[in-house]
Amino acid sequence: MKSTDIKISPSILSADFAKMGEEIVSLEKAGADMIHCDVMDGIFVPNLSFGMKMVSDIRKRTRLLLDVHLMIVHPERYVERFAEAGADFITVHYEACRENLAEVLSLIKSCGVKCGCAINPDCDPNNIKDIIPFCDMVLVMGVFPGFGGQTFIRSALDSLRIVRAEIEKSGRNILLEIDGGVTTENCAEIKAAGADVLVSGSTVFKSPDRLGVIRELREKR
Ligand code: DX5
Ligand code: ZN
């Protein structure tokens, strides 16, 4: 994978919510490819974040791709509204829609939005094997979802390798995103395991040099 093919998607969960407009401008200047929007409902995960109002307000400020990660139960109830808000990608969890995953992904596509399927670190990627060819993106969690700033769970590297092999088998252009615990220390092995979209919350936001960190995440081998 060439470093130009690697996309960096900073998670605004670690941003200052009271200065979100400035944060978005700063991420653009620092070379971010996407803005990762973590939506939490306090049920699927033990935390609350924000909803479609945040996504639509960010949409007015940037042309970067909006990468919306729904950590919510019954995501189908909100897909249309996140699409209207301006999401480019909407990712739902396998764990939140085991019964109707294919339908939810179709619903996302029918709204003209790219669809993603996320799996937790303890999920066997073979559970989503049949659905991978229908996804535009597969998201492998590097931590249990709910909070930024956690330590990367190394078994996610195995999940990345398995999903990467399935993507190659499908022959389709499907992005493989890693989310949670990504740092400048572990980004090289994460990319070697097959990830081409790196989400980064605390690593980007705690750095005084966002441009340098984003470049390092993208280019480090
Ligand atoms: C976790 C979220 C992640 C998280 C990433 O529930 O889905 O996007 O904010 O943050 P870091 O990079 O700090 O682990
Ligand atoms: Zn996320």
JSON list of C-alpha atoms and ligand atoms in Angstrom, two decimals:
[
{"chain": "A", "resi": 1, "resn": "MET", "atom": "CA", "xyz": [0.00, 0.00, 0.00]},
{"chain": "A", "resi": 2, "resn": "LYS", "atom": "CA", "xyz": [1.46, 3.37, -1.01]},
{"chain": "A", "resi": 3, "resn": "SER", "atom": "CA", "xyz": [1.25, 6.08, 1.66]},
{"chain": "A", "resi": 4, "resn": "THR", "atom": "CA", "xyz": [-0.81, 8.16, -0.80]},
{"chain": "A", "resi": 5, "resn": "ASP", "atom": "CA", "xyz": [-3.49, 5.44, -0.59]},
{"chain": "A", "resi": 6, "resn": "ILE", "atom": "CA", "xyz": [-3.71, 5.75, 3.20]},
{"chain": "A", "resi": 7, "resn": "LYS", "atom": "CA", "xyz": [-6.49, 7.97, 4.52]},
{"chain": "A", "resi": 8, "resn": "ILE", "atom": "CA", "xyz": [-6.48, 9.63, 7.93]},
{"chain": "A", "resi": 9, "resn": "SER", "atom": "CA", "xyz": [-9.84, 10.18, 9.60]},
{"chain": "A", "resi": 10, "resn": "PRO", "atom": "CA", "xyz": [-9.45, 12.13, 12.87]},
{"chain": "A", "resi": 11, "resn": "SER", "atom": "CA", "xyz": [-12.20, 11.45, 15.41]},
{"chain": "A", "resi": 12, "resn": "ILE", "atom": "CA", "xyz": [-13.82, 14.63, 16.70]},
{"chain": "A", "resi": 13, "resn": "LEU", "atom": "CA", "xyz": [-14.75, 12.81, 19.90]},
{"chain": "A", "resi": 14, "resn": "SER", "atom": "CA", "xyz": [-11.44, 14.17, 21.20]},
{"chain": "A", "resi": 15, "resn": "ALA", "atom": "CA", "xyz": [-12.09, 17.71, 19.91]},
{"chain": "A", "resi": 16, "resn": "ASP", "atom": "CA", "xyz": [-13.18, 20.71, 21.98]},
{"chain": "A", "resi": 17, "resn": "PHE", "atom": "CA", "xyz": [-16.93, 20.63, 21.27]},
{"chain": "A", "resi": 18, "resn": "ALA", "atom": "CA", "xyz": [-17.20, 24.32, 22.16]},
{"chain": "A", "resi": 19, "resn": "LYS", "atom": "CA", "xyz": [-14.79, 25.18, 19.33]},
{"chain": "A", "resi": 20, "resn": "MET", "atom": "CA", "xyz": [-15.85, 22.64, 16.74]},
{"chain": "A", "resi": 21, "resn": "GLY", "atom": "CA", "xyz": [-15.67, 25.02, 13.76]},
{"chain": "A", "resi": 22, "resn": "GLU", "atom": "CA", "xyz": [-12.06, 25.89, 14.55]},
{"chain": "A", "resi": 23, "resn": "GLU", "atom": "CA", "xyz": [-11.22, 22.24, 15.14]},
{"chain": "A", "resi": 24, "resn": "ILE", "atom": "CA", "xyz": [-12.53, 21.31, 11.69]},
{"chain": "A", "resi": 25, "resn": "VAL", "atom": "CA", "xyz": [-10.51, 24.07, 10.01]},
{"chain": "A", "resi": 26, "resn": "SER", "atom": "CA", "xyz": [-7.42, 22.91, 11.91]},
{"chain": "A", "resi": 27, "resn": "LEU", "atom": "CA", "xyz": [-7.91, 19.30, 10.77]},
{"chain": "A", "resi": 28, "resn": "GLU", "atom": "CA", "xyz": [-8.31, 20.44, 7.16]},
{"chain": "A", "resi": 29, "resn": "LYS", "atom": "CA", "xyz": [-5.09, 22.44, 7.36]},
{"chain": "A", "resi": 30, "resn": "ALA", "atom": "CA", "xyz": [-3.34, 19.48, 8.96]},
{"chain": "A", "resi": 31, "resn": "GLY", "atom": "CA", "xyz": [-4.15, 17.30, 5.94]},
{"chain": "A", "resi": 32, "resn": "ALA", "atom": "CA", "xyz": [-6.99, 15.10, 7.22]},
{"chain": "A", "resi": 33, "resn": "ASP", "atom": "CA", "xyz": [-8.83, 13.15, 4.51]},
{"chain": "A", "resi": 34, "resn": "MET", "atom": "CA", "xyz": [-12.04, 12.54, 6.43]},
{"chain": "A", "resi": 35, "resn": "ILE", "atom": "CA", "xyz": [-13.73, 13.63, 9.63]},
{"chain": "A", "resi": 36, "resn": "HIS", "atom": "CA", "xyz": [-14.72, 10.68, 11.83]},
{"chain": "A", "resi": 37, "resn": "CYS", "atom": "CA", "xyz": [-17.96, 11.40, 13.70]},
{"chain": "A", "resi": 38, "resn": "ASP", "atom": "CA", "xyz": [-18.59, 9.04, 16.64]},
{"chain": "A", "resi": 39, "resn": "VAL", "atom": "CA", "xyz": [-22.29, 8.85, 17.44]},
{"chain": "A", "resi": 40, "resn": "MET", "atom": "CA", "xyz": [-23.11, 7.16, 20.76]},
{"chain": "A", "resi": 41, "resn": "ASP", "atom": "CA", "xyz": [-26.50, 6.45, 22.32]},
{"chain": "A", "resi": 42, "resn": "GLY", "atom": "CA", "xyz": [-25.71, 5.38, 25.89]},
{"chain": "A", "resi": 43, "resn": "ILE", "atom": "CA", "xyz": [-27.23, 1.95, 25.14]},
{"chain": "A", "resi": 44, "resn": "PHE", "atom": "CA", "xyz": [-24.99, 0.26, 22.59]},
{"chain": "A", "resi": 45, "resn": "VAL", "atom": "CA", "xyz": [-22.06, 1.87, 24.39]},
{"chain": "A", "resi": 46, "resn": "PRO", "atom": "CA", "xyz": [-21.91, 3.35, 27.90]},
{"chain": "A", "resi": 47, "resn": "ASN", "atom": "CA", "xyz": [-21.40, 6.92, 26.70]},
{"chain": "A", "resi": 48, "resn": "LEU", "atom": "CA", "xyz": [-23.25, 9.72, 24.91]},
{"chain": "A", "resi": 49, "resn": "SER", "atom": "CA", "xyz": [-21.78, 11.97, 22.24]},
{"chain": "A", "resi": 50, "resn": "PHE", "atom": "CA", "xyz": [-23.81, 13.83, 19.60]},
{"chain": "A", "resi": 51, "resn": "GLY", "atom": "CA", "xyz": [-26.30, 13.30, 16.79]},
{"chain": "A", "resi": 52, "resn": "MET", "atom": "CA", "xyz": [-27.17, 14.52, 13.30]},
{"chain": "A", "resi": 53, "resn": "LYS", "atom": "CA", "xyz": [-27.17, 18.23, 14.24]},
{"chain": "A", "resi": 54, "resn": "MET", "atom": "CA", "xyz": [-23.42, 18.05, 14.78]},
{"chain": "A", "resi": 55, "resn": "VAL", "atom": "CA", "xyz": [-22.95, 16.29, 11.42]},
{"chain": "A", "resi": 56, "resn": "SER", "atom": "CA", "xyz": [-25.04, 18.84, 9.51]},
{"chain": "A", "resi": 57, "resn": "ASP", "atom": "CA", "xyz": [-23.28, 21.78, 11.17]},
{"chain": "A", "resi": 58, "resn": "ILE", "atom": "CA", "xyz": [-19.88, 20.29, 10.31]},
{"chain": "A", "resi": 59, "resn": "ARG", "atom": "CA", "xyz": [-21.09, 19.68, 6.75]},
{"chain": "A", "resi": 60, "resn": "LYS", "atom": "CA", "xyz": [-21.53, 23.44, 6.33]},
{"chain": "A", "resi": 61, "resn": "ARG", "atom": "CA", "xyz": [-17.90, 24.03, 7.31]},
{"chain": "A", "resi": 62, "resn": "THR", "atom": "CA", "xyz": [-15.97, 21.48, 5.24]},
{"chain": "A", "resi": 63, "resn": "ARG", "atom": "CA", "xyz": [-15.82, 19.52, 2.02]},
{"chain": "A", "resi": 64, "resn": "LEU", "atom": "CA", "xyz": [-13.86, 16.69, 3.66]},
{"chain": "A", "resi": 65, "resn": "LEU", "atom": "CA", "xyz": [-15.60, 13.32, 3.65]},
{"chain": "A", "resi": 66, "resn": "LEU", "atom": "CA", "xyz": [-17.79, 12.84, 6.71]},
{"chain": "A", "resi": 67, "resn": "ASP", "atom": "CA", "xyz": [-17.24, 9.36, 8.12]},
{"chain": "A", "resi": 68, "resn": "VAL", "atom": "CA", "xyz": [-20.13, 8.70, 10.51]},
{"chain": "A", "resi": 69, "resn": "HIS", "atom": "CA", "xyz": [-19.68, 5.79, 12.93]},
{"chain": "A", "resi": 70, "resn": "LEU", "atom": "CA", "xyz": [-22.99, 4.85, 14.55]},
{"chain": "A", "resi": 71, "resn": "MET", "atom": "CA", "xyz": [-22.51, 3.17, 17.93]},
{"chain": "A", "resi": 72, "resn": "ILE", "atom": "CA", "xyz": [-26.24, 2.93, 18.50]},
{"chain": "A", "resi": 73, "resn": "VAL", "atom": "CA", "xyz": [-28.93, 0.27, 18.66]},
{"chain": "A", "resi": 74, "resn": "HIS", "atom": "CA", "xyz": [-31.48, 0.16, 15.82]},
{"chain": "A", "resi": 75, "resn": "PRO", "atom": "CA", "xyz": [-29.37, 2.37, 13.54]},
{"chain": "A", "resi": 76, "resn": "GLU", "atom": "CA", "xyz": [-31.98, 1.99, 10.78]},
{"chain": "A", "resi": 77, "resn": "ARG", "atom": "CA", "xyz": [-34.13, 4.52, 12.66]},
{"chain": "A", "resi": 78, "resn": "TYR", "atom": "CA", "xyz": [-31.59, 7.28, 11.99]},
{"chain": "A", "resi": 79, "resn": "VAL", "atom": "CA", "xyz": [-29.90, 6.40, 8.69]},
{"chain": "A", "resi": 80, "resn": "GLU", "atom": "CA", "xyz": [-32.04, 8.73, 6.56]},
{"chain": "A", "resi": 81, "resn": "ARG", "atom": "CA", "xyz": [-31.47, 11.66, 8.88]},
{"chain": "A", "resi": 82, "resn": "PHE", "atom": "CA", "xyz": [-27.70, 11.19, 8.95]},
{"chain": "A", "resi": 83, "resn": "ALA", "atom": "CA", "xyz": [-27.77, 10.98, 5.15]},
{"chain": "A", "resi": 84, "resn": "GLU", "atom": "CA", "xyz": [-29.71, 14.27, 4.98]},
{"chain": "A", "resi": 85, "resn": "ALA", "atom": "CA", "xyz": [-27.23, 15.77, 7.43]},
{"chain": "A", "resi": 86, "resn": "GLY", "atom": "CA", "xyz": [-24.51, 15.18, 4.84]},
{"chain": "A", "resi": 87, "resn": "ALA", "atom": "CA", "xyz": [-22.73, 11.96, 5.80]},
{"chain": "A", "resi": 88, "resn": "ASP", "atom": "CA", "xyz": [-20.54, 10.46, 3.06]},
{"chain": "A", "resi": 89, "resn": "PHE", "atom": "CA", "xyz": [-20.07, 7.16, 4.87]},
{"chain": "A", "resi": 90, "resn": "ILE", "atom": "CA", "xyz": [-22.40, 5.64, 7.46]},
{"chain": "A", "resi": 91, "resn": "THR", "atom": "CA", "xyz": [-21.02, 2.68, 9.39]},
{"chain": "A", "resi": 92, "resn": "VAL", "atom": "CA", "xyz": [-23.16, 0.46, 11.60]},
{"chain": "A", "resi": 93, "resn": "HIS", "atom": "CA", "xyz": [-22.12, -2.30, 13.98]},
{"chain": "A", "resi": 94, "resn": "TYR", "atom": "CA", "xyz": [-22.59, -5.99, 13.24]},
{"chain": "A", "resi": 95, "resn": "GLU", "atom": "CA", "xyz": [-23.27, -6.33, 16.98]},
{"chain": "A", "resi": 96, "resn": "ALA", "atom": "CA", "xyz": [-26.14, -3.80, 16.73]},
{"chain": "A", "resi": 97, "resn": "CYS", "atom": "CA", "xyz": [-27.90, -5.42, 13.78]},
{"chain": "A", "resi": 98, "resn": "ARG", "atom": "CA", "xyz": [-27.18, -9.12, 13.60]},
{"chain": "A", "resi": 99, "resn": "GLU", "atom": "CA", "xyz": [-30.71, -9.82, 12.31]},
{"chain": "A", "resi": 100, "resn": "ASN", "atom": "CA", "xyz": [-30.96, -7.14, 9.64]},
{"chain": "A", "resi": 101, "resn": "LEU", "atom": "CA", "xyz": [-27.42, -6.12, 8.71]},
{"chain": "A", "resi": 102, "resn": "ALA", "atom": "CA", "xyz": [-27.89, -6.60, 4.94]},
{"chain": "A", "resi": 103, "resn": "GLU", "atom": "CA", "xyz": [-31.11, -4.54, 5.00]},
{"chain": "A", "resi": 104, "resn": "VAL", "atom": "CA", "xyz": [-29.52, -1.72, 6.98]},
{"chain": "A", "resi": 105, "resn": "LEU", "atom": "CA", "xyz": [-26.57, -1.59, 4.57]},
{"chain": "A", "resi": 106, "resn": "SER", "atom": "CA", "xyz": [-29.01, -1.48, 1.62]},
{"chain": "A", "resi": 107, "resn": "LEU", "atom": "CA", "xyz": [-30.93, 1.31, 3.30]},
{"chain": "A", "resi": 108, "resn": "ILE", "atom": "CA", "xyz": [-27.71, 3.32, 3.65]},
{"chain": "A", "resi": 109, "resn": "LYS", "atom": "CA", "xyz": [-26.90, 2.77, -0.04]},
{"chain": "A", "resi": 110, "resn": "SER", "atom": "CA", "xyz": [-30.45, 3.69, -1.08]},
{"chain": "A", "resi": 111, "resn": "CYS", "atom": "CA", "xyz": [-29.85, 7.09, 0.58]},
{"chain": "A", "resi": 112, "resn": "GLY", "atom": "CA", "xyz": [-26.88, 7.65, -1.75]},
{"chain": "A", "resi": 113, "resn": "VAL", "atom": "CA", "xyz": [-24.36, 7.17, 1.06]},
{"chain": "A", "resi": 114, "resn": "LYS", "atom": "CA", "xyz": [-21.47, 4.71, 1.22]},
{"chain": "A", "resi": 115, "resn": "CYS", "atom": "CA", "xyz": [-22.08, 1.95, 3.75]},
{"chain": "A", "resi": 116, "resn": "GLY", "atom": "CA", "xyz": [-19.78, 0.45, 6.33]},
{"chain": "A", "resi": 117, "resn": "CYS", "atom": "CA", "xyz": [-19.92, -2.49, 8.72]},
{"chain": "A", "resi": 118, "resn": "ALA", "atom": "CA", "xyz": [-18.03, -2.36, 12.03]},
{"chain": "A", "resi": 119, "resn": "ILE", "atom": "CA", "xyz": [-16.93, -5.23, 14.27]},
{"chain": "A", "resi": 120, "resn": "ASN", "atom": "CA", "xyz": [-15.78, -5.13, 17.88]},
{"chain": "A", "resi": 121, "resn": "PRO", "atom": "CA", "xyz": [-12.35, -6.50, 18.86]},
{"chain": "A", "resi": 122, "resn": "ASP", "atom": "CA", "xyz": [-13.85, -9.79, 20.12]},
{"chain": "A", "resi": 123, "resn": "CYS", "atom": "CA", "xyz": [-15.89, -10.43, 16.96]},
{"chain": "A", "resi": 124, "resn": "ASP", "atom": "CA", "xyz": [-14.79, -13.22, 14.63]},
{"chain": "A", "resi": 125, "resn": "PRO", "atom": "CA", "xyz": [-14.47, -11.51, 11.23]},
{"chain": "A", "resi": 126, "resn": "ASN", "atom": "CA", "xyz": [-15.88, -14.66, 9.65]},
{"chain": "A", "resi": 127, "resn": "ASN", "atom": "CA", "xyz": [-19.26, -13.54, 11.02]},
{"chain": "A", "resi": 128, "resn": "ILE", "atom": "CA", "xyz": [-19.33, -10.78, 8.40]},
{"chain": "A", "resi": 129, "resn": "LYS", "atom": "CA", "xyz": [-17.56, -12.69, 5.62]},
{"chain": "A", "resi": 130, "resn": "ASP", "atom": "CA", "xyz": [-20.64, -12.91, 3.40]},
{"chain": "A", "resi": 131, "resn": "ILE", "atom": "CA", "xyz": [-21.53, -9.27, 3.87]},
{"chain": "A", "resi": 132, "resn": "ILE", "atom": "CA", "xyz": [-18.08, -7.81, 3.12]},
{"chain": "A", "resi": 133, "resn": "PRO", "atom": "CA", "xyz": [-18.57, -7.73, -0.69]},
{"chain": "A", "resi": 134, "resn": "PHE", "atom": "CA", "xyz": [-21.65, -5.50, -0.18]},
{"chain": "A", "resi": 135, "resn": "CYS", "atom": "CA", "xyz": [-19.80, -2.97, 1.97]},
{"chain": "A", "resi": 136, "resn": "ASP", "atom": "CA", "xyz": [-17.97, 0.15, 0.84]},
{"chain": "A", "resi": 137, "resn": "MET", "atom": "CA", "xyz": [-15.98, 0.07, 4.06]},
{"chain": "A", "resi": 138, "resn": "VAL", "atom": "CA", "xyz": [-15.26, -2.41, 6.84]},
{"chain": "A", "resi": 139, "resn": "LEU", "atom": "CA", "xyz": [-14.33, -0.96, 10.22]},
{"chain": "A", "resi": 140, "resn": "VAL", "atom": "CA", "xyz": [-12.33, -3.07, 12.66]},
{"chain": "A", "resi": 141, "resn": "MET", "atom": "CA", "xyz": [-12.35, -1.71, 16.21]},
{"chain": "A", "resi": 142, "resn": "GLY", "atom": "CA", "xyz": [-8.97, -1.60, 17.94]},
{"chain": "A", "resi": 143, "resn": "VAL", "atom": "CA", "xyz": [-10.70, -1.01, 21.31]},
{"chain": "A", "resi": 144, "resn": "PHE", "atom": "CA", "xyz": [-14.13, -1.71, 22.75]},
{"chain": "A", "resi": 145, "resn": "PRO", "atom": "CA", "xyz": [-16.20, 1.24, 21.58]},
{"chain": "A", "resi": 146, "resn": "GLY", "atom": "CA", "xyz": [-17.35, 3.98, 23.92]},
{"chain": "A", "resi": 147, "resn": "PHE", "atom": "CA", "xyz": [-14.34, 6.11, 24.76]},
{"chain": "A", "resi": 148, "resn": "GLY", "atom": "CA", "xyz": [-11.33, 7.71, 23.15]},
{"chain": "A", "resi": 149, "resn": "GLY", "atom": "CA", "xyz": [-7.83, 7.30, 24.52]},
{"chain": "A", "resi": 150, "resn": "GLN", "atom": "CA", "xyz": [-7.87, 3.53, 25.14]},
{"chain": "A", "resi": 151, "resn": "THR", "atom": "CA", "xyz": [-5.01, 1.10, 24.44]},
{"chain": "A", "resi": 152, "resn": "PHE", "atom": "CA", "xyz": [-5.01, -0.81, 21.15]},
{"chain": "A", "resi": 153, "resn": "ILE", "atom": "CA", "xyz": [-6.02, -4.48, 21.44]},
{"chain": "A", "resi": 154, "resn": "ARG", "atom": "CA", "xyz": [-3.47, -6.40, 19.38]},
{"chain": "A", "resi": 155, "resn": "SER", "atom": "CA", "xyz": [-5.84, -9.17, 18.28]},
{"chain": "A", "resi": 156, "resn": "ALA", "atom": "CA", "xyz": [-7.37, -6.53, 16.00]},
{"chain": "A", "resi": 157, "resn": "LEU", "atom": "CA", "xyz": [-4.30, -7.03, 13.77]},
{"chain": "A", "resi": 158, "resn": "ASP", "atom": "CA", "xyz": [-5.47, -10.60, 13.08]},
{"chain": "A", "resi": 159, "resn": "SER", "atom": "CA", "xyz": [-8.97, -9.33, 12.30]},
{"chain": "A", "resi": 160, "resn": "LEU", "atom": "CA", "xyz": [-7.49, -6.80, 9.87]},
{"chain": "A", "resi": 161, "resn": "ARG", "atom": "CA", "xyz": [-5.53, -9.53, 8.06]},
{"chain": "A", "resi": 162, "resn": "ILE", "atom": "CA", "xyz": [-8.62, -11.74, 7.76]},
{"chain": "A", "resi": 163, "resn": "VAL", "atom": "CA", "xyz": [-10.82, -8.90, 6.49]},
{"chain": "A", "resi": 164, "resn": "ARG", "atom": "CA", "xyz": [-8.09, -7.73, 4.08]},
{"chain": "A", "resi": 165, "resn": "ALA", "atom": "CA", "xyz": [-7.95, -11.24, 2.56]},
{"chain": "A", "resi": 166, "resn": "GLU", "atom": "CA", "xyz": [-11.74, -11.23, 2.09]},
{"chain": "A", "resi": 167, "resn": "ILE", "atom": "CA", "xyz": [-11.62, -7.79, 0.47]},
{"chain": "A", "resi": 168, "resn": "GLU", "atom": "CA", "xyz": [-8.94, -8.98, -1.96]},
{"chain": "A", "resi": 169, "resn": "LYS", "atom": "CA", "xyz": [-11.03, -12.08, -2.72]},
{"chain": "A", "resi": 170, "resn": "SER", "atom": "CA", "xyz": [-14.06, -9.90, -3.51]},
{"chain": "A", "resi": 171, "resn": "GLY", "atom": "CA", "xyz": [-12.10, -7.93, -6.11]},
{"chain": "A", "resi": 172, "resn": "ARG", "atom": "CA", "xyz": [-14.01, -4.82, -5.02]},
{"chain": "A", "resi": 173, "resn": "ASN", "atom": "CA", "xyz": [-12.74, -1.47, -3.95]},
{"chain": "A", "resi": 174, "resn": "ILE", "atom": "CA", "xyz": [-13.59, -1.67, -0.23]},
{"chain": "A", "resi": 175, "resn": "LEU", "atom": "CA", "xyz": [-11.91, 0.49, 2.39]},
{"chain": "A", "resi": 176, "resn": "LEU", "atom": "CA", "xyz": [-10.57, -1.15, 5.55]},
{"chain": "A", "resi": 177, "resn": "GLU", "atom": "CA", "xyz": [-10.69, 1.17, 8.52]},
{"chain": "A", "resi": 178, "resn": "ILE", "atom": "CA", "xyz": [-9.14, 0.73, 11.95]},
{"chain": "A", "resi": 179, "resn": "ASP", "atom": "CA", "xyz": [-10.62, 2.68, 14.85]},
{"chain": "A", "resi": 180, "resn": "GLY", "atom": "CA", "xyz": [-9.37, 2.99, 18.42]},
{"chain": "A", "resi": 181, "resn": "GLY", "atom": "CA", "xyz": [-5.94, 3.06, 19.99]},
{"chain": "A", "resi": 182, "resn": "VAL", "atom": "CA", "xyz": [-4.07, 4.09, 16.82]},
{"chain": "A", "resi": 183, "resn": "THR", "atom": "CA", "xyz": [-0.76, 5.82, 17.57]},
{"chain": "A", "resi": 184, "resn": "THR", "atom": "CA", "xyz": [2.39, 6.81, 15.72]},
{"chain": "A", "resi": 185, "resn": "GLU", "atom": "CA", "xyz": [4.01, 3.78, 17.41]},
{"chain": "A", "resi": 186, "resn": "ASN", "atom": "CA", "xyz": [1.60, 1.13, 16.13]},
{"chain": "A", "resi": 187, "resn": "CYS", "atom": "CA", "xyz": [0.42, 2.68, 12.84]},
{"chain": "A", "resi": 188, "resn": "ALA", "atom": "CA", "xyz": [3.06, 0.90, 10.74]},
{"chain": "A", "resi": 189, "resn": "GLU", "atom": "CA", "xyz": [2.02, -2.60, 11.79]},
{"chain": "A", "resi": 190, "resn": "ILE", "atom": "CA", "xyz": [-1.65, -1.65, 11.52]},
{"chain": "A", "resi": 191, "resn": "LYS", "atom": "CA", "xyz": [-1.09, -0.64, 7.88]},
{"chain": "A", "resi": 192, "resn": "ALA", "atom": "CA", "xyz": [1.00, -3.75, 7.26]},
{"chain": "A", "resi": 193, "resn": "ALA", "atom": "CA", "xyz": [-1.98, -5.80, 8.50]},
{"chain": "A", "resi": 194, "resn": "GLY", "atom": "CA", "xyz": [-4.09, -4.26, 5.73]},
{"chain": "A", "resi": 195, "resn": "ALA", "atom": "CA", "xyz": [-5.77, -1.11, 7.07]},
{"chain": "A", "resi": 196, "resn": "ASP", "atom": "CA", "xyz": [-6.01, 1.80, 4.64]},
{"chain": "A", "resi": 197, "resn": "VAL", "atom": "CA", "xyz": [-8.11, 4.23, 6.70]},
{"chain": "A", "resi": 198, "resn": "LEU", "atom": "CA", "xyz": [-6.75, 5.15, 10.13]},
{"chain": "A", "resi": 199, "resn": "VAL", "atom": "CA", "xyz": [-9.05, 6.80, 12.66]},
{"chain": "A", "resi": 200, "resn": "SER", "atom": "CA", "xyz": [-7.22, 8.79, 15.28]},
{"chain": "A", "resi": 201, "resn": "GLY", "atom": "CA", "xyz": [-8.75, 10.70, 18.16]},
{"chain": "A", "resi": 202, "resn": "SER", "atom": "CA", "xyz": [-6.41, 11.33, 21.06]},
{"chain": "A", "resi": 203, "resn": "THR", "atom": "CA", "xyz": [-3.17, 10.95, 19.08]},
{"chain": "A", "resi": 204, "resn": "VAL", "atom": "CA", "xyz": [-4.11, 13.81, 16.73]},
{"chain": "A", "resi": 205, "resn": "PHE", "atom": "CA", "xyz": [-5.87, 16.06, 19.24]},
{"chain": "A", "resi": 206, "resn": "LYS", "atom": "CA", "xyz": [-3.33, 15.88, 22.03]},
{"chain": "A", "resi": 207, "resn": "SER", "atom": "CA", "xyz": [-0.48, 16.79, 19.70]},
{"chain": "A", "resi": 208, "resn": "PRO", "atom": "CA", "xyz": [0.59, 20.43, 19.32]},
{"chain": "A", "resi": 209, "resn": "ASP", "atom": "CA", "xyz": [1.66, 19.49, 15.75]},
{"chain": "A", "resi": 210, "resn": "ARG", "atom": "CA", "xyz": [-1.39, 17.99, 14.06]},
{"chain": "A", "resi": 211, "resn": "LEU", "atom": "CA", "xyz": [0.14, 18.32, 10.59]},
{"chain": "A", "resi": 212, "resn": "GLY", "atom": "CA", "xyz": [3.22, 16.37, 11.69]},
{"chain": "A", "resi": 213, "resn": "VAL", "atom": "CA", "xyz": [1.20, 13.66, 13.41]},
{"chain": "A", "resi": 214, "resn": "ILE", "atom": "CA", "xyz": [-1.15, 13.16, 10.46]},
{"chain": "A", "resi": 215, "resn": "ARG", "atom": "CA", "xyz": [1.83, 12.97, 8.12]},
{"chain": "A", "resi": 216, "resn": "GLU", "atom": "CA", "xyz": [3.53, 10.43, 10.39]},
{"chain": "A", "resi": 217, "resn": "LEU", "atom": "CA", "xyz": [0.36, 8.30, 10.66]},
{"chain": "A", "resi": 218, "resn": "ARG", "atom": "CA", "xyz": [0.10, 8.33, 6.88]},
{"chain": "A", "resi": 219, "resn": "GLU", "atom": "CA", "xyz": [3.74, 7.80, 5.93]},
{"chain": "A", "resi": 220, "resn": "LYS", "atom": "CA", "xyz": [5.42, 5.81, 8.71]},
{"chain": "A", "resi": 221, "resn": "ARG", "atom": "CA", "xyz": [6.43, 2.33, 7.66]},
{"chain": "B", "resi": 1, "resn": "DX5", "atom": "C1", "xyz": [-14.32, 4.71, 20.24]},
{"chain": "B", "resi": 1, "resn": "DX5", "atom": "C2", "xyz": [-14.48, 5.56, 19.00]},
{"chain": "B", "resi": 1, "resn": "DX5", "atom": "C3", "xyz": [-13.17, 5.95, 18.40]},
{"chain": "B", "resi": 1, "resn": "DX5", "atom": "C4", "xyz": [-12.31, 6.76, 19.31]},
{"chain": "B", "resi": 1, "resn": "DX5", "atom": "C5", "xyz": [-10.92, 6.83, 18.79]},
{"chain": "B", "resi": 1, "resn": "DX5", "atom": "O1", "xyz": [-15.55, 4.38, 20.72]},
{"chain": "B", "resi": 1, "resn": "DX5", "atom": "O2", "xyz": [-15.21, 4.86, 18.02]},
{"chain": "B", "resi": 1, "resn": "DX5", "atom": "O3", "xyz": [-13.37, 6.61, 17.17]},
{"chain": "B", "resi": 1, "resn": "DX5", "atom": "O4", "xyz": [-12.80, 8.05, 19.52]},
{"chain": "B", "resi": 1, "resn": "DX5", "atom": "O5", "xyz": [-10.16, 7.52, 19.71]},
{"chain": "B", "resi": 1, "resn": "DX5", "atom": "P1", "xyz": [-8.64, 7.14, 20.01]},
{"chain": "B", "resi": 1, "resn": "DX5", "atom": "O6", "xyz": [-7.90, 7.32, 18.74]},
{"chain": "B", "resi": 1, "resn": "DX5", "atom": "O7", "xyz": [-8.28, 8.11, 21.08]},
{"chain": "B", "resi": 1, "resn": "DX5", "atom": "O8", "xyz": [-8.64, 5.72, 20.48]},
{"chain": "B", "resi": 2, "resn": "ZN", "atom": "ZN", "xyz": [-15.29, 5.59, 15.83]}
]
